Coordinates of C-alpha atoms in Angstrom, one line a residue:
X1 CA 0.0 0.0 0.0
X2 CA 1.5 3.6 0.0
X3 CA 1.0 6.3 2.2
X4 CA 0.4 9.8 1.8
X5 CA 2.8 11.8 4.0
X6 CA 0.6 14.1 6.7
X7 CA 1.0 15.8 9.8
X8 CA 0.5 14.3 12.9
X9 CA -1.5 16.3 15.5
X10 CA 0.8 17.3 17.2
X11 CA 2.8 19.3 14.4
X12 CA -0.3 20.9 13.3
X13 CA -0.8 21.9 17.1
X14 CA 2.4 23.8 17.1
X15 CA 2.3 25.4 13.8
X16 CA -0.8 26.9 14.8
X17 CA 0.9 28.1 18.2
X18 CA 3.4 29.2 16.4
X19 CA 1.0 31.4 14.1
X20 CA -0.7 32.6 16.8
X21 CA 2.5 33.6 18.6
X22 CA 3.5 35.4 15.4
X23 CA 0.1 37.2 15.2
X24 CA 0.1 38.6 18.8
X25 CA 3.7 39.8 18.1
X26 CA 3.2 41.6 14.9
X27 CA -0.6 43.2 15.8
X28 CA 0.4 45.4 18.2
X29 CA 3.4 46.5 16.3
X30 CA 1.3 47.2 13.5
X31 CA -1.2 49.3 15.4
X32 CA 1.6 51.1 16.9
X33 CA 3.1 52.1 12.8
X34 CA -1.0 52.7 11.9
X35 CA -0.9 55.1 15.1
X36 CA 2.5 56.5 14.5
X37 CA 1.6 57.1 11.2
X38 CA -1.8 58.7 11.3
X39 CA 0.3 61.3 14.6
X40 CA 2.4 62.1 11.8
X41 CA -0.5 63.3 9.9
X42 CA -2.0 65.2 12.5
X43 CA 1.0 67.5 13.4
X44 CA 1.6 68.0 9.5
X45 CA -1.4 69.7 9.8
X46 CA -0.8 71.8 12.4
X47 CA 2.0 73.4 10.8
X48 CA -0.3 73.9 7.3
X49 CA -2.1 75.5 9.3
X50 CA 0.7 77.8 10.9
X51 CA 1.5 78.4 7.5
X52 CA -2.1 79.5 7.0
X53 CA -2.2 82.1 9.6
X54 CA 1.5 83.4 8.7
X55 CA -0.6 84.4 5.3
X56 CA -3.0 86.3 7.6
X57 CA -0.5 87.7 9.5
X58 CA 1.3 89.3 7.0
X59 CA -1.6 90.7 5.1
X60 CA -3.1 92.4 8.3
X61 CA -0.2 93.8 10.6
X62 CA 0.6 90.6 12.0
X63 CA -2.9 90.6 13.7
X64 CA -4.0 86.9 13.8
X65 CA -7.9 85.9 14.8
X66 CA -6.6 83.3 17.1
X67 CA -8.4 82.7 20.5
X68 CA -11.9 82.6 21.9
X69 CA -15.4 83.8 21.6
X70 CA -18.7 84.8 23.2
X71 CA -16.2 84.5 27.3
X72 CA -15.7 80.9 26.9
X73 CA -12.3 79.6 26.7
X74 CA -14.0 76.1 25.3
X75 CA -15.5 78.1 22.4
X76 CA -12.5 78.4 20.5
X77 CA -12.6 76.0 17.3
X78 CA -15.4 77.3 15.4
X79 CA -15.2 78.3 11.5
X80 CA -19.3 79.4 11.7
X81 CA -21.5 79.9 14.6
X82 CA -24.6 78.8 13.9
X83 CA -26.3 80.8 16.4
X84 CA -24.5 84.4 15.8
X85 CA -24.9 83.7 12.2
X86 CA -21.6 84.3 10.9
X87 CA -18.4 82.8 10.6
X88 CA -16.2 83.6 13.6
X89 CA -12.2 82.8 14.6
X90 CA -11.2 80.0 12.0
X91 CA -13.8 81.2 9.9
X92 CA -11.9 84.8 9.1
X93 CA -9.4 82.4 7.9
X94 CA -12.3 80.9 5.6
X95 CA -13.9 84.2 4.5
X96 CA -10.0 85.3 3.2
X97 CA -9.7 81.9 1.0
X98 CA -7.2 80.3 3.4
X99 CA -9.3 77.3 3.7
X100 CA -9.5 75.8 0.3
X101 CA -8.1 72.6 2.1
X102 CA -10.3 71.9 5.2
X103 CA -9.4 68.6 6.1
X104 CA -6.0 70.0 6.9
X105 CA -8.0 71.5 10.2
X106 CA -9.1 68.1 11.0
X107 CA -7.6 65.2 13.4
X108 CA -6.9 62.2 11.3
X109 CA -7.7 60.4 15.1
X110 CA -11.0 62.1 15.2
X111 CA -13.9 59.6 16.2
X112 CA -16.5 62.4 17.5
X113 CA -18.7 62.9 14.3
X114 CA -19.5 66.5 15.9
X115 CA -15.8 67.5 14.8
X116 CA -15.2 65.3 12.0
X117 CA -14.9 66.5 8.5
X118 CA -18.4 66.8 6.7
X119 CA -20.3 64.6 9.0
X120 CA -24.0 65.2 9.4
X121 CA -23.7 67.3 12.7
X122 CA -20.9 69.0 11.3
X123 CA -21.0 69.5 7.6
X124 CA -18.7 70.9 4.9
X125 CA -18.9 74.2 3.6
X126 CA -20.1 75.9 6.7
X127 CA -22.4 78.8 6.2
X128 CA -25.8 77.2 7.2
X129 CA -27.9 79.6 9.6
X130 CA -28.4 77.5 13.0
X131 CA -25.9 74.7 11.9
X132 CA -22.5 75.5 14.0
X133 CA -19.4 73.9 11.8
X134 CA -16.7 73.4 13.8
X135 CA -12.5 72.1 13.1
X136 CA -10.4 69.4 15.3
X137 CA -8.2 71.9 16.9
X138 CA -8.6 74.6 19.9
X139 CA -7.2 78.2 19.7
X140 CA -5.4 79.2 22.6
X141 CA -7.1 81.5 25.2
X142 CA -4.7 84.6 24.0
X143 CA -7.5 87.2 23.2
X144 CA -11.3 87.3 22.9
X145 CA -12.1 87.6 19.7
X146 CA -15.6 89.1 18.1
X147 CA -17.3 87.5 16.1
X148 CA -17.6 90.9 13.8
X149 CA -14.2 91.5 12.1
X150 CA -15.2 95.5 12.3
X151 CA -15.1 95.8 16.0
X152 CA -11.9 94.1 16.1
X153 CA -8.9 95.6 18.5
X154 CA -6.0 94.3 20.0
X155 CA -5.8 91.2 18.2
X156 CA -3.2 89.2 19.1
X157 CA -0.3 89.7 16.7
X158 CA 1.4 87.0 15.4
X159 CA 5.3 88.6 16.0
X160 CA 4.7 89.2 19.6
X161 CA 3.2 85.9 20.6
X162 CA 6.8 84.4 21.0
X163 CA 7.0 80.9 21.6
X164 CA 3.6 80.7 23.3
X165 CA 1.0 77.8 21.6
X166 CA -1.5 78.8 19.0
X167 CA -3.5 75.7 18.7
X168 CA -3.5 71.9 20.1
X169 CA -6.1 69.0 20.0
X170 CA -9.2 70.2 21.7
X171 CA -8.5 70.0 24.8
X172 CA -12.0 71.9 25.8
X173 CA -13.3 68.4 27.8
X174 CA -12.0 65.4 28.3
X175 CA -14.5 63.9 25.7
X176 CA -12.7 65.7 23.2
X177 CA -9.3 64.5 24.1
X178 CA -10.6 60.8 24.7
X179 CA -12.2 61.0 21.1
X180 CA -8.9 61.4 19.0
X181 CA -5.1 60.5 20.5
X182 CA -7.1 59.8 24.1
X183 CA -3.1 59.8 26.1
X184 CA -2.2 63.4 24.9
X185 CA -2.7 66.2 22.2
X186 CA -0.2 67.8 19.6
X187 CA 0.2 71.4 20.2
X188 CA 1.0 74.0 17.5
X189 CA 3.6 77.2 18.8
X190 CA 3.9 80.8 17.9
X191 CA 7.6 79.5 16.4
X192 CA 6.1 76.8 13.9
X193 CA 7.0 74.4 16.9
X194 CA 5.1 70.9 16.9
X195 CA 4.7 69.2 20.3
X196 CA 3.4 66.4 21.9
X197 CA 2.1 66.6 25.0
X198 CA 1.3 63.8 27.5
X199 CA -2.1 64.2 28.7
X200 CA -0.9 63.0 32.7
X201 CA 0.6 66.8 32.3
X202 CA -3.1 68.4 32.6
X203 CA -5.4 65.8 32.9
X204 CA -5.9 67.2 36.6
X205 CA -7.8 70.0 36.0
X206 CA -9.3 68.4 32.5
X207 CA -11.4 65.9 34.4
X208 CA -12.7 68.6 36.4
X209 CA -14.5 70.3 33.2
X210 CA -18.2 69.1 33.1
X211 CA -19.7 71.2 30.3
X212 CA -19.1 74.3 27.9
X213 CA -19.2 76.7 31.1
X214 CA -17.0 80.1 31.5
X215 CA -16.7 78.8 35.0
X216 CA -14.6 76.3 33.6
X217 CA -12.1 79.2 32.5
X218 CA -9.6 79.1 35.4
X219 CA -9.2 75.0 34.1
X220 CA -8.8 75.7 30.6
X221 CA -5.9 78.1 31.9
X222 CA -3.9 75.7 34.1
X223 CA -4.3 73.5 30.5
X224 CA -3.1 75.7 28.1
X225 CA -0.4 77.1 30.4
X226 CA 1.5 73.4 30.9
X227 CA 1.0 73.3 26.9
X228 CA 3.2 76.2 27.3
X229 CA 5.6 74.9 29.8
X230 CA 8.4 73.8 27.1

């Protein structure tokens, strides 16, 4: 008679181990490159988007739109406020044509469809009365900034700002943080600077935040000033 060669069961056993060893090696070191990858997206926006507001800066005196509305720290990444209807801080950008890329303003970690690119609760082009359109990324607290572009003073200006941060992830609540990179947020500086900062740094006084409150001011503060802390 002849016989087929096979493998015993006990050879199949431990090439299957084996794979199986393999795969739990190489997954997580696969997510880690996806992840790596998708951070280096993210901070290649930010600095588009420096370049952006360099534009701005040197077409208006160095003024740059770049902080908060309506005396809430936490309302600082709007391109059109749906209630004021107008478009307001990355929205000047918008209204001078510096936009003509928007998913440059977006995380590429972003999970929250209410700051994703062109999702239903936040749909591309902005513009629609009562629809607020928001990007990925907070503005610093360095000046309040009106929502009309005539009543303007005392912007900050882009030359004086030093090596202070200009934007970062949201870092408004700690919904927003936990919906993109979740352990820390890139942050954007005055000197074209990208950083990563570990969210153990402020997480302190972000899991105090329990809404969209000026009370929460002092917190957003203590947040963006260890974003400084270089």
């Amino acid at each position: 008679m002849n016989h087929r060669p096979a493998f015993t069961l006990i050879e199949l056993l431990v090439v299957i181990s084996i794979i199986a060893i393999l795969i739990g090696i190489l997954l997580p070191a696969l997510g880690a490159s996806r992840k790596a990858a998708r951070n280096v997206v993210c901070q290649s926006n930010l600095r588009s988007i420096h370049q952006l507001i360099h534009v701005y800066a040197n077409d208006f005196d160095q003024n740059i739109p770049v902080g908060y509305r309506a005396g809430r720290f936490q309302f600082n990444a709007n391109v059109y406020s749906g209630f004021a209807s107008r478009f307001v801080l990355y929205g000047w950008l918008h209204e001078y044509g510096l936009m003509e890329t928007p998913e440059a303003f977006y995380c590429p970690f972003e999970t929250s469809e209410g700051q994703s690119f062109d999702s239903p609760t936040n749909p591309w082009p902005p513009g629609t009365p009562g629809q607020n359109v928001l990007v990925s990324y907070g503005m610093a607290p360095l000046a309040q900034i009106p929502d009309d572009p005539a009543t303007a003073t005392n912007l900050p200006k882009l030359d004086l700002v030093g090596q202070q941060a200009l934007l970062a992830d949201s870092v408004g609540l700690p919904a927003r943080v936990d919906s993109r990179h979740g352990d820390g947020v890139n942050a954007l500086y005055a000197d074209s600077a990208v950083r990563w900062i570990e969210r153990d740094r402020f997480d302190a006084d972000l899991e105090v935040i329990t809404g969209l409150d000026a009370s929460f001011n002092p917190q957003q503060q203590a947040i963006w000033d260890e974003i400084n802390e270089r």
